Amino acid sequence: PRATEPPSMAFRRGPAHGLLVSLAAITLASSSDEASPLAKQCEVGSGEGQCERRERCNLERRTGMTPEEFKLEFQDKKPVVMTNVNDNREFARLVTLNALKENFGDKNVILSSSNTYSYDKEKMDFGSYLDCVTKNAVKINDRADRTYYMFGDNYEPWLDGLLENYDKVPFGEDHALSFGVGAMMSGVPFHFHGPGFSEVISGRKRWFIYPPGYLPSFEPNRTTIQWLNERYRGSDDNELKECTIHPGEVLYFPDGAYHATLNLDTTVFVSSFIRSSS
């Protein structure tokens, strides 16, 4: 089984030219960007160590959680970052960017617009898409509804076969898997859906998540980068939980919790959507 979640980037739709490859610089290097909330939290491309020292993370982290502990403390209640609940080291070797291009570069993939609703879809061969996401980043002025990336809506046998190698989190029922690859600074602005888990296989993904039922202030067609620059309040926002998820870490998101994501690198990830206990 597979599922769909709103996605993001690497291509922009021009008014008369269809899909245009964004040839922007890979990092956000202007003086205005250097003073942005994102730059203050975590210098893009600075390396994990420096990023971890500078970022804000106020999500609870747990290692080796049992299904009983998960159900009692977190399921349908609050998010948590987990480690040592599954093992995807072998899967990670199968989905390096080079391995994906070599083995599946000729396959077509569906890209979704990276706004809150992700209604628009485009097709592209996977090899060209991978070339683009490794060379380009979302720019500060790009519109979310005009940038696209691979996440959800891909139900081909080759991807189903690949995901058979994924070691699912042993919590919850009826896992529906979604595989994604996003460029640096791609992501999805605030949206919500049913509960599930998100695991980073390579790269880094920053999460911003509110309690279930809480409606944050955001514009559906503004990117997560733009929200950071325009509306992010950091520690002054008592409801916001945020953290950067690294390879081998799994984040649980509860049913109905508004959340936004931002890929800090070219990022490969898998989300597992599960049945709500309610």
mmCIF file of C-alpha atoms in Angstrom:
data_model
loop_
_atom_site.group_PDB
_atom_site.id
_atom_site.type_symbol
_atom_site.label_atom_id
_atom_site.label_comp_id
_atom_site.label_asym_id
_atom_site.label_seq_id
_atom_site.Cartn_x
_atom_site.Cartn_y
_atom_site.Cartn_z
ATOM 1 C CA PRO A 1 0.000 0.000 0.000
ATOM 2 C CA ARG A 2 1.098 3.546 -0.714
ATOM 3 C CA ALA A 3 -0.063 7.001 0.265
ATOM 4 C CA THR A 4 0.178 10.603 -0.859
ATOM 5 C CA GLU A 5 1.258 13.694 1.072
ATOM 6 C CA PRO A 6 1.768 17.238 -0.200
ATOM 7 C CA PRO A 7 5.277 17.579 -1.767
ATOM 8 C CA SER A 8 7.924 20.146 -3.250
ATOM 9 C CA MET A 9 10.670 21.369 -5.792
ATOM 10 C CA ALA A 10 13.429 21.429 -8.378
ATOM 11 C CA PHE A 11 11.322 22.683 -11.230
ATOM 12 C CA ARG A 12 9.384 25.872 -11.786
ATOM 13 C CA ARG A 13 6.445 26.297 -14.137
ATOM 14 C CA GLY A 14 6.900 29.383 -16.295
ATOM 15 C CA PRO A 15 3.855 31.169 -17.691
ATOM 16 C CA ALA A 16 4.554 30.016 -21.242
ATOM 17 C CA HIS A 17 7.383 27.534 -21.096
ATOM 18 C CA GLY A 18 6.099 24.531 -19.139
ATOM 19 C CA LEU A 19 8.663 23.094 -16.745
ATOM 20 C CA LEU A 20 11.827 25.144 -16.433
ATOM 21 C CA VAL A 21 14.873 23.790 -14.674
ATOM 22 C CA SER A 22 15.852 26.208 -11.935
ATOM 23 C CA LEU A 23 19.505 27.156 -12.449
ATOM 24 C CA ALA A 24 19.744 28.995 -9.154
ATOM 25 C CA ALA A 25 22.800 28.887 -6.909
ATOM 26 C CA ILE A 26 22.856 25.856 -4.632
ATOM 27 C CA THR A 27 23.045 27.904 -1.442
ATOM 28 C CA LEU A 28 21.124 30.977 -0.338
ATOM 29 C CA ALA A 29 24.114 33.285 -0.256
ATOM 30 C CA SER A 30 22.746 36.829 -0.429
ATOM 31 C CA SER A 31 23.319 39.206 2.459
ATOM 32 C CA SER A 32 19.598 39.253 3.257
ATOM 33 C CA ASP A 33 19.517 35.464 3.488
ATOM 34 C CA GLU A 34 22.474 35.436 5.870
ATOM 35 C CA ALA A 35 20.346 37.279 8.408
ATOM 36 C CA SER A 36 17.312 35.007 7.967
ATOM 37 C CA PRO A 37 15.941 32.814 10.789
ATOM 38 C CA LEU A 38 17.132 29.748 8.907
ATOM 39 C CA ALA A 39 20.688 31.037 8.664
ATOM 40 C CA LYS A 40 20.648 31.871 12.365
ATOM 41 C CA GLN A 41 19.466 28.364 13.246
ATOM 42 C CA CYS A 42 21.602 26.270 10.967
ATOM 43 C CA GLU A 43 24.049 27.396 8.310
ATOM 44 C CA VAL A 44 23.105 25.607 5.114
ATOM 45 C CA GLY A 45 25.874 23.368 3.855
ATOM 46 C CA SER A 46 27.936 23.856 7.018
ATOM 47 C CA GLY A 47 28.082 20.173 7.875
ATOM 48 C CA GLU A 48 26.168 18.192 10.465
ATOM 49 C CA GLY A 49 28.308 19.040 13.475
ATOM 50 C CA GLN A 50 28.005 22.796 13.137
ATOM 51 C CA CYS A 51 24.343 22.517 12.234
ATOM 52 C CA GLU A 52 23.543 20.459 15.313
ATOM 53 C CA ARG A 53 25.261 22.977 17.557
ATOM 54 C CA ARG A 54 23.284 25.892 16.154
ATOM 55 C CA GLU A 55 19.811 24.502 15.579
ATOM 56 C CA ARG A 56 16.854 24.667 17.932
ATOM 57 C CA CYS A 57 15.257 21.321 18.777
ATOM 58 C CA ASN A 58 12.493 21.114 21.349
ATOM 59 C CA LEU A 59 11.043 17.731 20.370
ATOM 60 C CA GLU A 60 11.419 14.805 22.720
ATOM 61 C CA ARG A 61 13.926 12.172 21.540
ATOM 62 C CA ARG A 62 13.650 8.496 22.483
ATOM 63 C CA THR A 63 15.913 5.522 21.814
ATOM 64 C CA GLY A 64 14.712 1.930 21.584
ATOM 65 C CA MET A 65 11.063 2.599 22.389
ATOM 66 C CA THR A 66 8.690 -0.353 22.767
ATOM 67 C CA PRO A 67 5.275 -0.526 21.034
ATOM 68 C CA GLU A 68 3.608 -0.296 24.440
ATOM 69 C CA GLU A 69 5.499 2.878 25.328
ATOM 70 C CA PHE A 70 4.682 4.427 21.952
ATOM 71 C CA LYS A 71 0.970 3.695 22.270
ATOM 72 C CA LEU A 72 0.747 4.939 25.857
ATOM 73 C CA GLU A 73 2.829 8.108 25.572
ATOM 74 C CA PHE A 74 2.705 9.348 21.967
ATOM 75 C CA GLN A 75 0.191 7.748 19.603
ATOM 76 C CA ASP A 76 -2.407 10.360 18.583
ATOM 77 C CA LYS A 77 -1.028 12.654 21.297
ATOM 78 C CA LYS A 78 2.271 14.336 20.403
ATOM 79 C CA PRO A 79 5.273 14.041 18.053
ATOM 80 C CA VAL A 80 8.522 12.337 18.997
ATOM 81 C CA VAL A 81 11.895 11.646 17.340
ATOM 82 C CA MET A 82 12.972 8.003 17.652
ATOM 83 C CA THR A 83 16.144 6.000 17.025
ATOM 84 C CA ASN A 84 16.879 2.267 17.176
ATOM 85 C CA VAL A 85 13.316 1.256 16.380
ATOM 86 C CA ASN A 86 14.152 -0.093 12.895
ATOM 87 C CA ASP A 87 17.240 -0.680 10.760
ATOM 88 C CA ASN A 88 17.475 0.695 7.218
ATOM 89 C CA ARG A 89 21.223 0.616 6.659
ATOM 90 C CA GLU A 90 20.830 -1.871 3.809
ATOM 91 C CA PHE A 91 17.954 0.106 2.299
ATOM 92 C CA ALA A 92 20.138 3.232 2.432
ATOM 93 C CA ARG A 93 22.707 1.500 0.221
ATOM 94 C CA LEU A 94 19.983 0.737 -2.329
ATOM 95 C CA VAL A 95 18.756 4.333 -2.536
ATOM 96 C CA THR A 96 21.899 6.412 -2.818
ATOM 97 C CA LEU A 97 21.474 9.016 -5.545
ATOM 98 C CA ASN A 98 23.950 7.154 -7.759
ATOM 99 C CA ALA A 99 22.178 3.813 -7.260
ATOM 100 C CA LEU A 100 18.781 5.335 -7.981
ATOM 101 C CA LYS A 101 20.016 6.910 -11.194
ATOM 102 C CA GLU A 102 21.859 3.789 -12.356
ATOM 103 C CA ASN A 103 19.009 1.373 -11.650
ATOM 104 C CA PHE A 104 15.914 3.486 -12.241
ATOM 105 C CA GLY A 105 17.034 6.567 -14.174
ATOM 106 C CA ASP A 106 14.945 5.623 -17.218
ATOM 107 C CA LYS A 107 11.716 5.335 -15.224
ATOM 108 C CA ASN A 108 9.113 8.090 -15.202
ATOM 109 C CA VAL A 109 8.146 9.667 -11.900
ATOM 110 C CA ILE A 110 5.297 11.958 -10.913
ATOM 111 C CA LEU A 111 6.176 15.297 -9.350
ATOM 112 C CA SER A 112 3.725 17.235 -7.199
ATOM 113 C CA SER A 113 3.453 20.962 -6.637
ATOM 114 C CA SER A 114 4.957 21.926 -3.310
ATOM 115 C CA ASN A 115 2.179 24.107 -1.923
ATOM 116 C CA THR A 116 -0.168 23.085 0.886
ATOM 117 C CA TYR A 117 -2.616 21.311 -1.425
ATOM 118 C CA SER A 118 -0.256 19.744 -4.011
ATOM 119 C CA TYR A 119 -2.950 19.486 -6.666
ATOM 120 C CA ASP A 120 -0.762 19.987 -9.741
ATOM 121 C CA LYS A 121 1.243 17.047 -11.117
ATOM 122 C CA GLU A 122 3.996 16.674 -13.711
ATOM 123 C CA LYS A 123 5.846 13.686 -15.162
ATOM 124 C CA MET A 124 9.591 13.456 -15.745
ATOM 125 C CA ASP A 125 12.199 10.763 -16.168
ATOM 126 C CA PHE A 126 13.820 9.953 -12.838
ATOM 127 C CA GLY A 127 17.396 10.375 -14.076
ATOM 128 C CA SER A 128 16.836 13.958 -15.230
ATOM 129 C CA TYR A 129 15.025 14.753 -12.016
ATOM 130 C CA LEU A 130 17.912 13.433 -9.900
ATOM 131 C CA ASP A 131 20.392 15.487 -11.944
ATOM 132 C CA CYS A 132 18.342 18.587 -11.268
ATOM 133 C CA VAL A 133 17.836 18.141 -7.534
ATOM 134 C CA THR A 134 21.541 17.568 -6.936
ATOM 135 C CA LYS A 135 22.522 20.747 -8.796
ATOM 136 C CA ASN A 136 19.807 23.215 -7.824
ATOM 137 C CA ALA A 137 18.083 24.570 -4.737
ATOM 138 C CA VAL A 138 14.790 26.342 -4.132
ATOM 139 C CA LYS A 139 15.295 30.108 -4.133
ATOM 140 C CA ILE A 140 13.864 32.505 -1.596
ATOM 141 C CA ASN A 141 11.447 34.025 -4.138
ATOM 142 C CA ASP A 142 10.157 30.774 -5.697
ATOM 143 C CA ARG A 143 6.420 30.188 -5.317
ATOM 144 C CA ALA A 144 5.379 26.942 -3.659
ATOM 145 C CA ASP A 145 2.616 26.284 -6.220
ATOM 146 C CA ARG A 146 5.124 26.599 -9.081
ATOM 147 C CA THR A 147 7.827 24.310 -7.734
ATOM 148 C CA TYR A 148 7.638 20.530 -7.933
ATOM 149 C CA TYR A 149 9.210 17.503 -6.375
ATOM 150 C CA MET A 150 8.900 13.738 -6.073
ATOM 151 C CA PHE A 151 6.763 12.648 -3.172
ATOM 152 C CA GLY A 152 3.730 10.409 -3.274
ATOM 153 C CA ASP A 153 1.572 9.502 -6.283
ATOM 154 C CA ASN A 154 4.169 7.030 -7.606
ATOM 155 C CA TYR A 155 2.723 3.518 -7.689
ATOM 156 C CA GLU A 156 4.923 1.727 -10.197
ATOM 157 C CA PRO A 157 6.067 -1.898 -9.720
ATOM 158 C CA TRP A 158 9.760 -0.881 -9.679
ATOM 159 C CA LEU A 159 9.162 1.416 -6.696
ATOM 160 C CA ASP A 160 6.949 -1.110 -4.933
ATOM 161 C CA GLY A 161 9.766 -3.632 -5.288
ATOM 162 C CA LEU A 162 12.312 -1.180 -3.946
ATOM 163 C CA LEU A 163 10.165 -0.388 -0.907
ATOM 164 C CA GLU A 164 9.900 -4.078 -0.046
ATOM 165 C CA ASN A 165 13.443 -3.626 1.302
ATOM 166 C CA TYR A 166 12.370 -0.869 3.702
ATOM 167 C CA ASP A 167 12.260 -1.877 7.371
ATOM 168 C CA LYS A 168 9.027 -0.324 8.669
ATOM 169 C CA VAL A 169 8.663 1.110 12.153
ATOM 170 C CA PRO A 170 7.067 -1.670 14.268
ATOM 171 C CA PHE A 171 4.326 0.612 15.617
ATOM 172 C CA GLY A 172 0.842 1.279 14.282
ATOM 173 C CA GLU A 173 -1.276 -0.595 11.746
ATOM 174 C CA ASP A 174 -1.731 -0.673 7.964
ATOM 175 C CA HIS A 175 1.478 1.099 6.942
ATOM 176 C CA ALA A 176 1.209 2.896 3.590
ATOM 177 C CA LEU A 177 4.647 3.874 2.282
ATOM 178 C CA SER A 178 5.642 6.975 0.328
ATOM 179 C CA PHE A 179 9.143 7.474 -1.114
ATOM 180 C CA GLY A 180 10.588 10.909 -1.788
ATOM 181 C CA VAL A 181 13.665 12.740 -3.050
ATOM 182 C CA GLY A 182 13.904 16.492 -2.547
ATOM 183 C CA ALA A 183 16.451 19.167 -3.420
ATOM 184 C CA MET A 184 18.107 21.475 -0.924
ATOM 185 C CA MET A 185 15.604 24.025 0.444
ATOM 186 C CA SER A 186 12.636 22.102 -0.958
ATOM 187 C CA GLY A 187 9.788 21.212 1.345
ATOM 188 C CA VAL A 188 6.096 21.582 2.012
ATOM 189 C CA PRO A 189 4.403 24.506 3.784
ATOM 190 C CA PHE A 190 1.961 23.801 6.591
ATOM 191 C CA HIS A 191 -0.580 21.041 5.978
ATOM 192 C CA PHE A 192 -2.075 18.146 7.904
ATOM 193 C CA HIS A 193 -3.254 14.579 7.307
ATOM 194 C CA GLY A 194 -3.455 11.295 9.145
ATOM 195 C CA PRO A 195 -0.734 9.990 11.489
ATOM 196 C CA GLY A 196 2.517 8.363 10.493
ATOM 197 C CA PHE A 197 6.292 8.286 10.555
ATOM 198 C CA SER A 198 8.930 10.072 8.476
ATOM 199 C CA GLU A 199 12.454 8.675 8.230
ATOM 200 C CA VAL A 200 15.413 10.393 6.611
ATOM 201 C CA ILE A 201 17.559 7.936 4.657
ATOM 202 C CA SER A 202 20.150 10.497 3.515
ATOM 203 C CA GLY A 203 20.397 14.250 3.939
ATOM 204 C CA ARG A 204 18.596 16.288 6.590
ATOM 205 C CA LYS A 205 14.964 17.348 6.939
ATOM 206 C CA ARG A 206 13.828 20.075 9.316
ATOM 207 C CA TRP A 207 10.337 19.784 10.794
ATOM 208 C CA PHE A 208 8.019 22.441 12.192
ATOM 209 C CA ILE A 209 4.965 20.920 13.863
ATOM 210 C CA TYR A 210 2.042 22.157 15.939
ATOM 211 C CA PRO A 211 -0.269 20.231 18.302
ATOM 212 C CA PRO A 212 -3.254 18.442 16.712
ATOM 213 C CA GLY A 213 -6.096 20.897 16.166
ATOM 214 C CA TYR A 214 -3.922 24.032 16.324
ATOM 215 C CA LEU A 215 -4.103 26.257 13.207
ATOM 216 C CA PRO A 216 -0.834 28.154 12.544
ATOM 217 C CA SER A 217 -0.462 31.361 10.571
ATOM 218 C CA PHE A 218 0.720 30.625 7.012
ATOM 219 C CA GLU A 219 -0.020 31.161 3.316
ATOM 220 C CA PRO A 220 -0.634 27.933 1.300
ATOM 221 C CA ASN A 221 1.400 29.122 -1.710
ATOM 222 C CA ARG A 222 4.357 30.506 0.262
ATOM 223 C CA THR A 223 7.302 28.142 0.727
ATOM 224 C CA THR A 224 8.664 27.026 4.082
ATOM 225 C CA ILE A 225 11.710 29.268 3.509
ATOM 226 C CA GLN A 226 9.417 32.254 3.043
ATOM 227 C CA TRP A 227 7.447 31.353 6.189
ATOM 228 C CA LEU A 228 10.734 31.223 8.122
ATOM 229 C CA ASN A 229 11.658 34.696 6.976
ATOM 230 C CA GLU A 230 8.206 36.213 7.369
ATOM 231 C CA ARG A 231 6.372 34.503 10.247
ATOM 232 C CA TYR A 232 8.713 32.284 12.254
ATOM 233 C CA ARG A 233 8.837 33.393 15.914
ATOM 234 C CA GLY A 234 11.213 30.789 17.352
ATOM 235 C CA SER A 235 11.086 30.404 21.118
ATOM 236 C CA ASP A 236 8.375 33.092 21.305
ATOM 237 C CA ASP A 237 5.958 30.589 19.742
ATOM 238 C CA ASN A 238 4.965 28.381 22.663
ATOM 239 C CA GLU A 239 2.992 25.920 20.522
ATOM 240 C CA LEU A 240 5.653 25.211 17.884
ATOM 241 C CA LYS A 241 7.822 22.108 18.042
ATOM 242 C CA GLU A 242 10.773 21.846 15.666
ATOM 243 C CA CYS A 243 13.815 19.703 15.002
ATOM 244 C CA THR A 244 16.133 18.513 12.232
ATOM 245 C CA ILE A 245 15.874 14.808 11.435
ATOM 246 C CA HIS A 246 19.091 13.041 10.393
ATOM 247 C CA PRO A 247 19.680 9.639 8.750
ATOM 248 C CA GLY A 248 18.510 6.801 10.977
ATOM 249 C CA GLU A 249 16.046 9.005 12.861
ATOM 250 C CA VAL A 250 12.274 8.633 12.632
ATOM 251 C CA LEU A 251 9.748 11.352 13.468
ATOM 252 C CA TYR A 252 6.188 10.459 14.467
ATOM 253 C CA PHE A 253 3.504 13.001 13.482
ATOM 254 C CA PRO A 254 0.056 12.679 15.104
ATOM 255 C CA ASP A 255 -3.278 12.747 13.316
ATOM 256 C CA GLY A 256 -4.364 16.278 12.405
ATOM 257 C CA ALA A 257 -1.129 18.023 13.404
ATOM 258 C CA TYR A 258 -0.225 20.906 11.083
ATOM 259 C CA HIS A 259 3.409 20.615 10.016
ATOM 260 C CA ALA A 260 5.872 22.060 7.498
ATOM 261 C CA THR A 261 9.104 20.541 6.240
ATOM 262 C CA LEU A 262 12.363 21.838 4.809
ATOM 263 C CA ASN A 263 15.114 19.713 3.252
ATOM 264 C CA LEU A 264 18.481 21.138 4.315
ATOM 265 C CA ASP A 265 20.344 18.976 1.785
ATOM 266 C CA THR A 266 19.407 16.823 -1.185
ATOM 267 C CA THR A 267 17.334 14.438 0.899
ATOM 268 C CA VAL A 268 16.007 10.900 0.420
ATOM 269 C CA PHE A 269 13.197 9.949 2.787
ATOM 270 C CA VAL A 270 10.341 7.517 3.397
ATOM 271 C CA SER A 271 7.065 8.255 5.127
ATOM 272 C CA SER A 272 4.802 5.560 6.571
ATOM 273 C CA PHE A 273 1.185 6.519 7.054
ATOM 274 C CA ILE A 274 -0.731 4.489 9.640
ATOM 275 C CA ARG A 275 -4.288 4.096 10.850
ATOM 276 C CA SER A 276 -5.386 6.499 13.558
ATOM 277 C CA SER A 277 -6.210 4.780 16.832
ATOM 278 C CA SER A 278 -9.318 6.963 17.065
#
